[in-house]
Amino acid sequence: MVKNIKMGIQQRPKAAAIGGGVAGMLALAAIVPGLIATRSPAVASQPGVYQGARSGLINSAYRAPYKVDYERLDARLRLAATKPDMVGMAVAVIENGEITFVQGYGKTTANGTEPVTPNTVFRWASLSKGVASTMAGLLEAEGKLSLNEPVAKFNTTLRLPKGGEAMTTIADILSHRVGIARNANDGKLESGADPKALRMALATLQPACAPGTCHTYQNIAFDTVSEIVEKVTGQSYQNEVRRRLFAPLGMQTASLTRAGLMASRSWARPHVGRNTVQVNDNYYRVPAAGGVNSSIMDLAIWMRAQMGLAPQVLPPQVLDTIHQARVGTPRRGTAFARAMGPSQYALGWRDYNYAGRWLVGHQGAVMGYRATVLFDPQAKSGVAVLWNSQTGRPSGVQLEVLEMLYGQPRNDWLKLDTATAAPTTETIVE
């Protein structure tokens, strides 16, 4: 019998700016690893915490309204965590606007004993791009800039072939329509070169297309947004994101620097295979493109806000702007891409049409870390996963949850019933 327990919960004042039940989630900063369910925003200030972190069981009173079979999900995630290509992983699910499942699996290091918990901090990698677009959208809503203004107006370090910065808009930057080769100069960034110098050097490249006409994924060019935010606000990008987004949403573990990651009480070390590797600062130096860290609990809060459930912080018109599809994206060769079908890129987000439903999400990868978030803005449901290895296996969590949410036939996307999925070695931010 699973019993309701209250131990480990520390009450904190609610943040007035947080919409719906998210305020109650602030009580989880010191929570023991476990499965979490909330009845409704009315009682979310005292969320139910259930004994049986190993079993993954939810009290029957909380099971009936939900479409996701959390017992099955938990069992499959525990099995996935034992596979040799895995080290640690954290998963969150939202149904009908409620954060219904938050759990950690595996270890923070391959040879260590510290378990991953809902409070263990990972890197977001390119999920950070949605933070940058949200910041730009807020500044536009306040009349401080227009997303349709040319980048050249802000006197940033971005230089594009044939003076393309005079034609490239902020929206073009945020949707990767700058007209140069994919991931331009990323290799030089990873070798330690200064990102501002690399932005200026983009002018020497051959154009791939005219600005605003094709999608070619970028990191160095994308980080021009951090310069624009700083010029418009007079504050550092990191400080402005913390002040305008993380603090009012109650994202207590979120940060934008390597020091912030390593200062966390619990943080997952990066791995290549089973080998723990050093955290480098390459993509922290382009914070708008790949600089965010947080726990899965804070990523769930962020996902919920992106669903429109924290309107005091993220107004609906801002979300409408940044989630609007802008350009078609090439189909990738992964199982996830094949299952999702053609996608479009919005501003820092990808749009999908999955089984006739509009979904919004993004994936990310830096050396030793992967991240993904995917949600249905209309159903107010979604899933997020963070992990500290190179394998693509946990990407299957999204598809297995979607199949439960939409009552579809179940498939073995986690590759637990077949041969072990081979780990990948991609190190760029996606």
Coordinates of C-alpha atoms in Angstrom, one line a residue:
M1 CA 0.0 0.0 0.0
V2 CA 1.4 3.4 -1.0
K3 CA 1.1 5.9 1.8
N4 CA 1.0 9.6 1.6
I5 CA 4.0 11.2 3.4
K6 CA 4.8 14.8 4.1
M7 CA 8.4 14.6 5.3
G8 CA 11.0 16.5 3.3
I9 CA 8.6 19.3 2.2
Q10 CA 9.6 22.8 3.2
Q11 CA 6.9 25.4 2.9
R12 CA 7.9 28.7 1.2
P13 CA 5.9 31.8 0.4
K14 CA 4.1 31.6 -2.9
A15 CA 5.4 33.7 -5.8
A16 CA 2.5 36.0 -6.7
A17 CA 3.5 36.1 -10.4
I18 CA 3.3 32.4 -10.9
G19 CA 0.2 31.2 -12.6
G20 CA -2.0 28.3 -11.5
G21 CA -0.4 25.4 -9.6
V22 CA 3.2 26.2 -10.2
A23 CA 3.5 28.2 -7.0
G24 CA 3.0 25.1 -5.1
M25 CA 5.9 23.4 -6.8
L26 CA 8.3 25.8 -5.0
A27 CA 7.9 23.6 -2.0
L28 CA 9.9 20.9 -3.8
A29 CA 13.4 22.3 -3.5
A30 CA 14.4 19.9 -0.7
I31 CA 12.2 17.0 -1.7
V32 CA 13.4 13.4 -1.5
P33 CA 13.6 11.5 -4.8
G34 CA 10.1 10.4 -5.7
L35 CA 7.0 10.5 -7.7
I36 CA 5.0 13.7 -7.5
A37 CA 1.3 14.3 -8.2
T38 CA -0.9 17.4 -7.6
R39 CA -4.7 17.2 -7.4
S40 CA -5.4 20.8 -8.7
P41 CA -4.1 24.3 -8.3
A42 CA -6.4 24.7 -5.3
V43 CA -4.3 22.4 -3.2
A44 CA -1.0 22.5 -5.1
S45 CA 0.6 24.4 -2.3
Q46 CA 0.8 21.1 -0.5
P47 CA 1.6 18.6 -3.3
G48 CA 1.3 14.9 -2.6
V49 CA 4.6 13.1 -2.2
Y50 CA 4.4 9.3 -2.3
Q51 CA 6.5 6.7 -0.7
G52 CA 7.8 4.1 -3.1
A53 CA 10.4 6.0 -5.1
R54 CA 11.6 2.6 -6.3
S55 CA 8.2 1.4 -7.3
G56 CA 7.0 4.5 -9.0
L57 CA 3.4 4.0 -7.8
I58 CA 0.8 6.8 -7.5
N59 CA -2.0 6.8 -5.0
S60 CA -5.1 5.4 -6.7
A61 CA -7.0 8.7 -6.0
Y62 CA -4.6 10.4 -8.3
R63 CA -4.4 7.8 -11.0
A64 CA -8.0 7.8 -12.4
P65 CA -8.1 11.2 -14.2
Y66 CA -4.8 10.7 -16.0
K67 CA -4.2 9.2 -19.5
V68 CA -0.5 8.3 -18.8
D69 CA 0.1 5.0 -17.2
Y70 CA 2.7 6.2 -14.7
E71 CA 3.3 2.7 -13.2
R72 CA 4.3 1.5 -16.7
L73 CA 6.3 4.6 -17.5
D74 CA 8.2 4.4 -14.2
A75 CA 9.0 0.7 -14.7
R76 CA 10.3 1.3 -18.2
L77 CA 12.4 4.3 -17.2
R78 CA 14.0 2.2 -14.4
L79 CA 14.8 -0.5 -16.9
A80 CA 16.2 2.1 -19.3
A81 CA 18.5 3.5 -16.6
T82 CA 20.2 0.1 -16.3
K83 CA 21.3 0.0 -19.9
P84 CA 25.1 0.4 -20.5
D85 CA 24.7 3.5 -22.6
M86 CA 22.9 5.3 -19.8
V87 CA 24.3 7.1 -16.7
G88 CA 21.6 9.4 -15.2
M89 CA 18.3 10.7 -16.4
A90 CA 15.4 12.9 -15.1
V91 CA 11.9 13.0 -16.5
A92 CA 8.9 15.2 -16.0
V93 CA 5.3 14.9 -17.3
I94 CA 2.5 17.5 -17.3
E95 CA -1.1 16.5 -17.9
N96 CA -3.9 19.0 -18.1
G97 CA -1.7 21.8 -16.8
E98 CA -0.6 19.8 -13.7
I99 CA 3.0 18.6 -13.1
T100 CA 2.0 15.0 -12.5
F101 CA 5.3 13.1 -12.7
V102 CA 8.8 14.2 -11.7
Q103 CA 11.5 11.5 -11.2
G104 CA 15.2 10.9 -11.3
Y105 CA 16.9 7.7 -12.5
G106 CA 20.5 6.4 -12.4
K107 CA 23.5 8.2 -11.0
T108 CA 25.1 11.6 -11.3
T109 CA 28.4 9.8 -12.2
A110 CA 28.9 6.4 -13.9
N111 CA 31.1 5.1 -11.1
G112 CA 29.5 7.0 -8.2
T113 CA 26.7 6.4 -5.7
E114 CA 24.8 9.8 -5.8
P115 CA 21.4 9.2 -7.3
V116 CA 19.7 11.6 -9.8
T117 CA 16.8 13.3 -8.1
P118 CA 14.2 15.8 -9.2
N119 CA 16.6 18.5 -8.0
T120 CA 19.7 17.3 -9.8
V121 CA 20.9 19.9 -12.2
F122 CA 21.7 19.2 -15.9
R123 CA 22.6 21.3 -18.9
W124 CA 19.8 22.3 -21.2
A125 CA 22.0 22.8 -24.3
S126 CA 19.8 24.1 -27.1
L127 CA 16.6 24.2 -25.0
S128 CA 18.3 27.5 -24.0
K129 CA 17.2 29.0 -27.4
G130 CA 13.6 29.1 -26.2
V131 CA 14.7 31.3 -23.3
A132 CA 16.4 33.7 -25.7
S133 CA 13.3 34.0 -27.9
T134 CA 11.1 34.5 -24.8
M135 CA 13.3 37.3 -23.7
A136 CA 13.2 39.0 -27.1
G137 CA 9.4 38.5 -27.2
L138 CA 9.0 40.2 -23.9
L139 CA 11.1 43.1 -25.0
E140 CA 9.0 43.5 -28.1
A141 CA 5.8 43.4 -26.1
E142 CA 7.2 46.3 -24.0
G143 CA 8.0 48.3 -27.1
K144 CA 11.7 48.1 -26.6
L145 CA 12.4 46.5 -29.9
S146 CA 10.7 44.9 -32.9
L147 CA 11.5 41.4 -34.0
N148 CA 11.2 42.7 -37.6
E149 CA 14.0 45.2 -37.1
P150 CA 17.3 44.6 -38.9
V151 CA 20.1 43.4 -36.6
A152 CA 22.4 46.1 -37.8
K153 CA 20.3 48.7 -35.9
F154 CA 21.7 47.3 -32.6
N155 CA 25.3 47.6 -33.6
T156 CA 26.2 44.0 -32.6
T157 CA 29.3 42.1 -33.6
L158 CA 27.3 40.1 -36.2
R159 CA 28.7 40.5 -39.7
L160 CA 27.2 38.4 -42.6
P161 CA 28.3 37.9 -46.2
K162 CA 27.5 40.9 -48.5
G163 CA 26.4 43.0 -45.5
G164 CA 23.5 40.7 -44.8
E165 CA 23.2 42.0 -41.2
A166 CA 21.4 45.0 -42.7
M167 CA 18.7 42.8 -44.1
T168 CA 18.6 40.1 -41.4
T169 CA 16.0 40.7 -38.7
I170 CA 15.9 39.6 -35.1
A171 CA 13.2 37.1 -36.1
D172 CA 15.6 35.7 -38.7
I173 CA 18.2 35.2 -36.1
L174 CA 15.8 33.4 -33.8
S175 CA 14.6 31.2 -36.6
H176 CA 18.0 30.4 -38.1
R177 CA 17.4 32.2 -41.4
V178 CA 20.7 34.2 -41.6
G179 CA 21.8 32.7 -44.9
I180 CA 25.0 31.0 -44.0
A181 CA 26.1 27.3 -43.7
R182 CA 24.7 25.2 -40.8
N183 CA 26.6 25.5 -37.5
A184 CA 28.9 28.1 -38.9
N185 CA 32.2 28.4 -36.9
D186 CA 31.0 26.0 -34.2
G187 CA 34.2 24.1 -34.5
K188 CA 36.3 27.2 -33.9
L189 CA 34.1 28.0 -30.8
E190 CA 34.8 24.5 -29.5
S191 CA 38.5 25.2 -30.0
G192 CA 38.4 28.2 -27.7
A193 CA 37.9 31.1 -30.1
D194 CA 36.1 34.3 -28.9
P195 CA 32.5 34.1 -30.0
K196 CA 32.3 37.8 -30.9
A197 CA 35.3 37.5 -33.2
L198 CA 33.7 34.5 -34.7
R199 CA 30.5 36.5 -35.3
M200 CA 32.4 39.1 -37.1
A201 CA 34.2 36.4 -39.2
L202 CA 30.9 35.1 -40.5
A203 CA 31.1 37.8 -43.2
T204 CA 33.9 36.0 -44.9
L205 CA 31.8 32.9 -45.6
Q206 CA 30.0 32.0 -48.8
P207 CA 26.3 32.7 -48.5
A208 CA 24.0 29.7 -48.5
C209 CA 20.9 31.7 -49.4
A210 CA 19.6 35.2 -49.0
P211 CA 18.8 36.2 -45.4
G212 CA 15.3 35.2 -44.4
T213 CA 14.9 32.6 -47.1
C214 CA 16.2 29.3 -45.8
H215 CA 16.8 27.5 -42.5
T216 CA 20.4 26.7 -41.5
Y217 CA 20.8 25.9 -37.8
Q218 CA 23.2 28.2 -35.9
N219 CA 24.8 28.8 -32.5
I220 CA 27.2 31.7 -32.9
A221 CA 24.9 33.8 -35.0
F222 CA 22.0 32.9 -32.8
D223 CA 23.8 34.3 -29.7
T224 CA 23.6 37.7 -31.3
V225 CA 20.3 37.9 -29.4
S226 CA 22.3 38.0 -26.1
E227 CA 24.1 41.2 -27.4
I228 CA 20.7 42.7 -28.4
V229 CA 19.2 42.0 -25.0
E230 CA 22.2 43.6 -23.3
K231 CA 22.1 46.7 -25.5
V232 CA 18.4 47.2 -25.0
T233 CA 18.3 46.6 -21.2
G234 CA 21.7 47.8 -20.1
Q235 CA 22.1 44.6 -18.1
S236 CA 24.0 41.4 -18.8
Y237 CA 22.0 38.7 -20.6
Q238 CA 22.4 36.3 -17.6
N239 CA 21.1 38.8 -15.1
E240 CA 18.2 39.9 -17.2
V241 CA 17.1 36.3 -17.8
R242 CA 17.3 35.6 -14.1
R243 CA 15.4 38.7 -13.2
R244 CA 12.7 38.5 -15.8
L245 CA 12.1 34.8 -16.2
F246 CA 13.8 32.4 -13.7
A247 CA 13.1 34.4 -10.5
P248 CA 9.4 35.2 -11.1
L249 CA 8.7 31.6 -12.2
G250 CA 10.4 30.2 -9.1
M251 CA 13.1 28.3 -11.0
Q252 CA 15.4 28.1 -8.1
T253 CA 18.1 25.8 -9.6
A254 CA 18.3 27.6 -13.0
S255 CA 21.5 29.3 -14.0
L256 CA 23.4 30.3 -17.2
T257 CA 27.1 29.7 -16.4
R258 CA 29.5 26.8 -15.8
A259 CA 30.1 28.1 -12.3
G260 CA 26.3 28.0 -11.7
L261 CA 26.2 24.3 -12.8
M262 CA 29.1 23.3 -10.6
A263 CA 27.9 25.2 -7.6
S264 CA 24.6 23.2 -7.5
R265 CA 24.0 21.0 -4.5
S266 CA 23.5 18.1 -6.9
W267 CA 24.6 18.1 -10.5
A268 CA 25.0 15.5 -13.1
R269 CA 28.5 15.1 -14.6
P270 CA 28.9 14.8 -18.3
H271 CA 29.8 11.4 -19.9
V272 CA 31.1 10.1 -23.1
G273 CA 30.3 6.4 -23.0
R274 CA 30.9 5.5 -19.4
N275 CA 33.7 8.0 -19.0
T276 CA 33.2 11.1 -17.0
V277 CA 34.5 14.2 -18.8
Q278 CA 35.2 17.8 -17.9
V279 CA 32.6 20.5 -18.2
N280 CA 34.0 23.0 -20.7
D281 CA 32.7 26.6 -21.2
N282 CA 32.4 26.6 -25.0
Y283 CA 28.6 26.9 -25.2
Y284 CA 28.3 28.9 -22.0
R285 CA 30.1 31.6 -24.0
V286 CA 27.1 31.8 -26.3
P287 CA 24.5 31.8 -23.5
A288 CA 21.5 32.5 -25.7
A289 CA 22.3 29.4 -27.8
G290 CA 23.2 26.9 -25.1
G291 CA 23.9 28.3 -21.7
V292 CA 21.0 27.3 -19.4
N293 CA 21.3 24.7 -16.5
S294 CA 18.5 23.5 -14.2
S295 CA 16.8 20.6 -12.5
I296 CA 14.0 18.7 -14.2
M297 CA 11.6 20.3 -11.7
D298 CA 12.5 23.7 -13.0
L299 CA 12.4 22.5 -16.6
A300 CA 8.8 21.3 -15.9
I301 CA 7.9 24.8 -14.5
W302 CA 9.4 26.3 -17.6
M303 CA 7.4 24.0 -19.9
R304 CA 4.2 24.8 -18.0
A305 CA 4.8 28.5 -18.4
Q306 CA 5.3 28.0 -22.1
M307 CA 1.9 26.3 -22.2
G308 CA 0.4 29.7 -21.2
L309 CA -0.1 28.8 -17.5
A310 CA 2.0 31.6 -16.1
P311 CA 0.5 34.6 -17.9
Q312 CA 1.7 37.1 -15.4
V313 CA 5.3 36.3 -16.4
L314 CA 4.8 35.1 -20.0
P315 CA 1.8 36.9 -21.6
P316 CA -0.2 35.0 -24.2
Q317 CA 0.8 37.4 -27.0
V318 CA 4.5 36.7 -26.4
L319 CA 3.9 32.9 -26.6
D320 CA 1.8 33.3 -29.8
T321 CA 4.7 35.2 -31.4
I322 CA 7.5 32.9 -30.4
H323 CA 5.6 29.6 -31.1
Q324 CA 4.5 30.7 -34.6
A325 CA 6.1 28.6 -37.4
R326 CA 8.4 30.6 -39.6
V327 CA 10.3 28.2 -41.9
G328 CA 10.3 24.5 -42.8
T329 CA 13.2 22.5 -41.5
P330 CA 15.0 19.6 -43.2
R331 CA 14.0 16.2 -42.1
R332 CA 16.6 14.5 -39.8
G333 CA 17.5 10.8 -39.9
T334 CA 16.6 10.0 -36.2
A335 CA 13.8 7.7 -35.1
F336 CA 12.2 10.7 -33.4
A337 CA 12.2 12.8 -36.5
R338 CA 10.7 10.0 -38.6
A339 CA 7.9 9.5 -36.1
M340 CA 7.2 13.2 -35.8
G341 CA 7.3 13.9 -39.5
P342 CA 8.0 17.3 -41.1
S343 CA 8.7 20.1 -38.7
Q344 CA 8.9 23.8 -38.9
Y345 CA 11.0 26.2 -36.9
A346 CA 9.4 29.1 -34.9
L347 CA 11.5 31.4 -32.7
G348 CA 13.8 29.3 -30.6
W349 CA 11.2 26.5 -30.8
R350 CA 10.2 23.7 -33.3
D351 CA 6.6 23.1 -34.3
Y352 CA 5.4 19.6 -35.1
N353 CA 2.2 18.2 -36.5
Y354 CA 1.9 14.9 -34.7
A355 CA -1.2 12.8 -35.5
G356 CA -3.0 16.0 -36.4
R357 CA -2.0 17.8 -33.2
W358 CA 0.2 20.9 -33.0
L359 CA 3.1 20.3 -30.7
V360 CA 6.0 22.6 -29.7
G361 CA 9.4 21.5 -28.5
H362 CA 13.1 21.5 -28.9
Q363 CA 16.1 19.1 -28.4
G364 CA 19.6 19.9 -27.3
A365 CA 23.1 18.3 -27.1
V366 CA 26.4 19.4 -25.8
M367 CA 29.3 17.1 -24.9
G368 CA 28.1 14.7 -22.2
Y369 CA 24.5 16.1 -21.9
R370 CA 21.3 15.8 -23.8
A371 CA 17.9 17.5 -23.3
T372 CA 14.4 17.5 -24.8
V373 CA 11.1 19.1 -24.2
L374 CA 7.8 18.6 -26.1
F375 CA 4.3 19.8 -25.3
D376 CA 0.8 20.2 -26.6
P377 CA -0.2 23.8 -25.9
Q378 CA -3.9 23.1 -26.4
A379 CA -4.1 20.0 -24.2
K380 CA -1.7 21.6 -21.7
S381 CA 0.3 18.3 -21.6
G382 CA 3.9 17.5 -22.3
V383 CA 7.1 15.7 -21.3
A384 CA 10.7 16.8 -20.6
V385 CA 13.8 14.7 -20.2
L386 CA 17.4 15.6 -19.1
W387 CA 20.3 13.1 -19.2
N388 CA 24.1 13.1 -18.8
S389 CA 25.3 10.9 -21.6
Q390 CA 25.6 10.9 -25.4
T391 CA 23.0 8.2 -26.1
G392 CA 19.8 9.1 -27.9
R393 CA 17.8 6.4 -26.1
P394 CA 15.9 8.8 -23.8
S395 CA 14.4 10.6 -26.8
G396 CA 12.1 7.7 -27.0
V397 CA 10.5 8.8 -23.7
Q398 CA 8.6 11.5 -25.5
L399 CA 7.1 9.2 -28.0
E400 CA 6.0 6.6 -25.4
V401 CA 4.3 9.4 -23.4
L402 CA 2.6 10.8 -26.5
E403 CA 1.2 7.4 -27.3
M404 CA -0.3 7.2 -23.8
L405 CA -1.7 10.7 -23.9
Y406 CA -3.4 10.2 -27.3
G407 CA -4.4 6.6 -26.8
Q408 CA -2.3 5.2 -29.6
P409 CA -0.8 1.7 -30.0
R410 CA 2.4 1.4 -27.9
N411 CA 5.8 1.0 -29.5
D412 CA 9.2 0.2 -28.0
W413 CA 10.7 3.7 -28.5
L414 CA 13.1 3.2 -25.6
K415 CA 14.5 0.1 -27.3
L416 CA 14.1 -2.0 -24.2
D417 CA 12.5 -5.0 -25.9
T418 CA 15.1 -5.1 -28.8
A419 CA 18.8 -4.7 -29.2
T420 CA 20.5 -2.0 -27.1
A421 CA 20.6 1.3 -29.0
A422 CA 24.0 2.4 -30.0
P423 CA 25.2 5.6 -28.2
T424 CA 25.7 8.6 -30.4
T425 CA 28.8 10.9 -30.3
E426 CA 27.3 14.2 -31.5
T427 CA 28.7 17.1 -29.5
I428 CA 27.1 20.1 -31.1
V429 CA 24.2 22.0 -29.6
E430 CA 21.0 21.0 -31.5

